[in-house]
Coordinates of C-alpha atoms and ligand atoms in Angstrom, one line a residue:
M1 CA -11.0 18.0 -60.3
T2 CA -8.6 20.5 -60.0
E3 CA -6.3 18.1 -58.1
Q4 CA -3.0 17.0 -59.4
V5 CA -2.9 13.8 -61.3
I6 CA -0.4 11.1 -59.9
F7 CA -1.4 8.2 -62.1
P8 CA -3.1 7.7 -65.8
K9 CA -6.5 8.1 -66.0
G10 CA -6.6 5.2 -68.5
E11 CA -9.5 4.0 -70.7
K12 CA -13.3 5.0 -70.4
I13 CA -15.0 1.9 -68.7
A14 CA -17.3 0.4 -71.0
N15 CA -19.3 -2.4 -69.2
E16 CA -22.7 -3.0 -67.6
H17 CA -21.0 -2.9 -64.2
F18 CA -21.0 0.8 -63.7
S19 CA -23.2 3.7 -63.6
G20 CA -22.3 6.9 -65.1
T21 CA -18.5 7.8 -66.5
A22 CA -15.8 6.1 -65.0
W23 CA -12.0 5.5 -66.2
L24 CA -9.5 2.8 -65.6
E25 CA -5.9 2.6 -66.0
V26 CA -4.4 -1.2 -65.3
L27 CA -1.3 -0.2 -63.0
V28 CA -0.1 -3.8 -62.4
P29 CA -2.0 -6.8 -64.4
E30 CA -3.2 -10.0 -63.2
D31 CA -0.7 -12.3 -63.1
S32 CA 0.4 -15.4 -61.3
T33 CA 3.4 -13.9 -59.6
F34 CA 1.6 -11.6 -57.4
Y35 CA -2.2 -12.7 -57.9
C36 CA -2.5 -9.3 -57.1
P37 CA -3.6 -6.5 -59.9
V38 CA -3.8 -2.6 -59.2
F39 CA -6.0 -0.4 -61.4
N40 CA -6.4 3.5 -61.1
V41 CA -10.1 3.9 -61.2
T42 CA -11.5 7.6 -61.8
F43 CA -15.3 8.2 -61.1
E44 CA -16.8 11.6 -62.6
P45 CA -19.5 12.7 -60.3
G46 CA -22.4 10.7 -59.6
A47 CA -20.7 7.4 -61.4
R48 CA -20.6 4.6 -59.0
N49 CA -20.1 0.6 -59.7
N50 CA -22.7 -1.8 -59.1
W51 CA -22.9 -4.1 -55.9
H52 CA -20.4 -6.7 -56.3
K53 CA -18.1 -9.0 -54.2
H54 CA -14.7 -9.9 -54.2
P55 CA -13.6 -13.6 -53.6
G56 CA -10.0 -12.9 -52.5
G57 CA -10.8 -9.0 -51.1
Q58 CA -9.8 -5.7 -52.1
V59 CA -8.1 -2.5 -50.7
L60 CA -9.0 0.7 -51.7
L61 CA -6.7 3.9 -51.6
V62 CA -8.6 6.8 -52.1
T63 CA -6.1 9.5 -54.1
G64 CA -8.5 12.2 -54.8
G65 CA -12.0 13.3 -54.2
R66 CA -14.8 12.4 -52.1
G67 CA -17.5 9.6 -52.7
Y68 CA -18.9 6.8 -50.7
Y69 CA -18.3 3.2 -49.7
Q70 CA -21.1 0.7 -48.7
E71 CA -21.6 -2.8 -47.5
A72 CA -24.7 -4.5 -47.8
K73 CA -26.8 -3.6 -44.9
K74 CA -24.8 -0.7 -43.4
K75 CA -24.6 2.5 -43.8
A76 CA -22.9 4.3 -46.7
Q77 CA -19.7 5.8 -45.3
V78 CA -18.1 9.2 -47.2
I79 CA -14.7 8.4 -48.5
R80 CA -12.0 11.0 -49.4
K81 CA -8.6 11.4 -50.6
G82 CA -6.2 9.7 -48.0
D83 CA -8.6 7.1 -46.8
V84 CA -7.9 3.4 -47.0
I85 CA -10.7 1.0 -47.2
R86 CA -10.4 -3.0 -46.7
I87 CA -12.9 -4.7 -48.1
P88 CA -13.2 -8.6 -46.8
P89 CA -13.5 -11.5 -49.1
D90 CA -17.3 -12.2 -50.1
V91 CA -18.3 -9.0 -48.6
K92 CA -21.2 -7.4 -50.8
H93 CA -20.5 -3.9 -51.6
W94 CA -20.2 -0.5 -54.0
H95 CA -18.1 2.4 -54.2
G96 CA -18.4 5.5 -56.6
A97 CA -18.0 9.5 -56.5
A98 CA -20.4 11.5 -54.9
P99 CA -22.8 13.6 -56.7
D100 CA -21.1 16.6 -56.4
S101 CA -17.6 15.4 -56.7
G102 CA -15.5 13.1 -58.5
L103 CA -13.4 10.2 -56.6
T104 CA -10.1 8.5 -57.7
H105 CA -8.9 5.4 -56.1
I106 CA -6.2 2.6 -56.5
A107 CA -8.1 -0.8 -56.3
I108 CA -6.0 -3.5 -55.5
S109 CA -7.4 -6.7 -55.9
T110 CA -5.6 -9.3 -53.2
N111 CA -6.1 -13.2 -53.6
V112 CA -7.3 -13.1 -57.0
Q113 CA -6.9 -16.8 -57.3
K114 CA -9.9 -17.2 -55.4
G115 CA -11.7 -15.9 -58.3
D116 CA -13.1 -12.9 -60.4
A117 CA -15.4 -10.2 -59.0
E118 CA -19.0 -11.5 -58.7
W119 CA -21.3 -8.4 -60.1
L120 CA -24.7 -8.0 -59.0
E121 CA -27.2 -5.4 -59.2
P122 CA -27.0 -1.5 -59.8
V123 CA -27.2 1.1 -57.0
T124 CA -30.6 2.1 -58.2
D125 CA -30.7 6.3 -58.8
E126 CA -33.3 6.3 -55.2
E127 CA -30.8 4.7 -53.2
Y128 CA -27.7 6.8 -54.3
T129 CA -29.6 9.7 -54.1
R130 CA -31.0 9.2 -50.3
L131 CA -27.2 9.5 -49.4
S132 CA -26.9 12.9 -50.1
Ligands
MN201 MN1 -14.9 -3.5 -54.9

């Protein structure tokens, strides 16, 4: 991406909940003052997270690039820099980059006292390829 960086890219994400290469910077750590950790997440082209749910919900602020947000049993929507995505508690969804563009978003996990994200199955290459 040639876009100007706002927040640090952070560290490469090394867990089984993501496909492709993604990066994470903790901007606000999880604590008992705010219950609202904030992360900068950068997805390289083709990268996305598995299907998952947030018991307390999540807000995404797209700060760069282009990608997808999809809720279970709904069509994927294209998301771009400037979009704000409100994800209600316990709604199964995924988010990530487009095949031909990176995506950067701020992820705000709200009400985390309600519990950790529940990670589910990956978005298959077949499901993902069908979107473009
Ligand atoms: Mn999410």
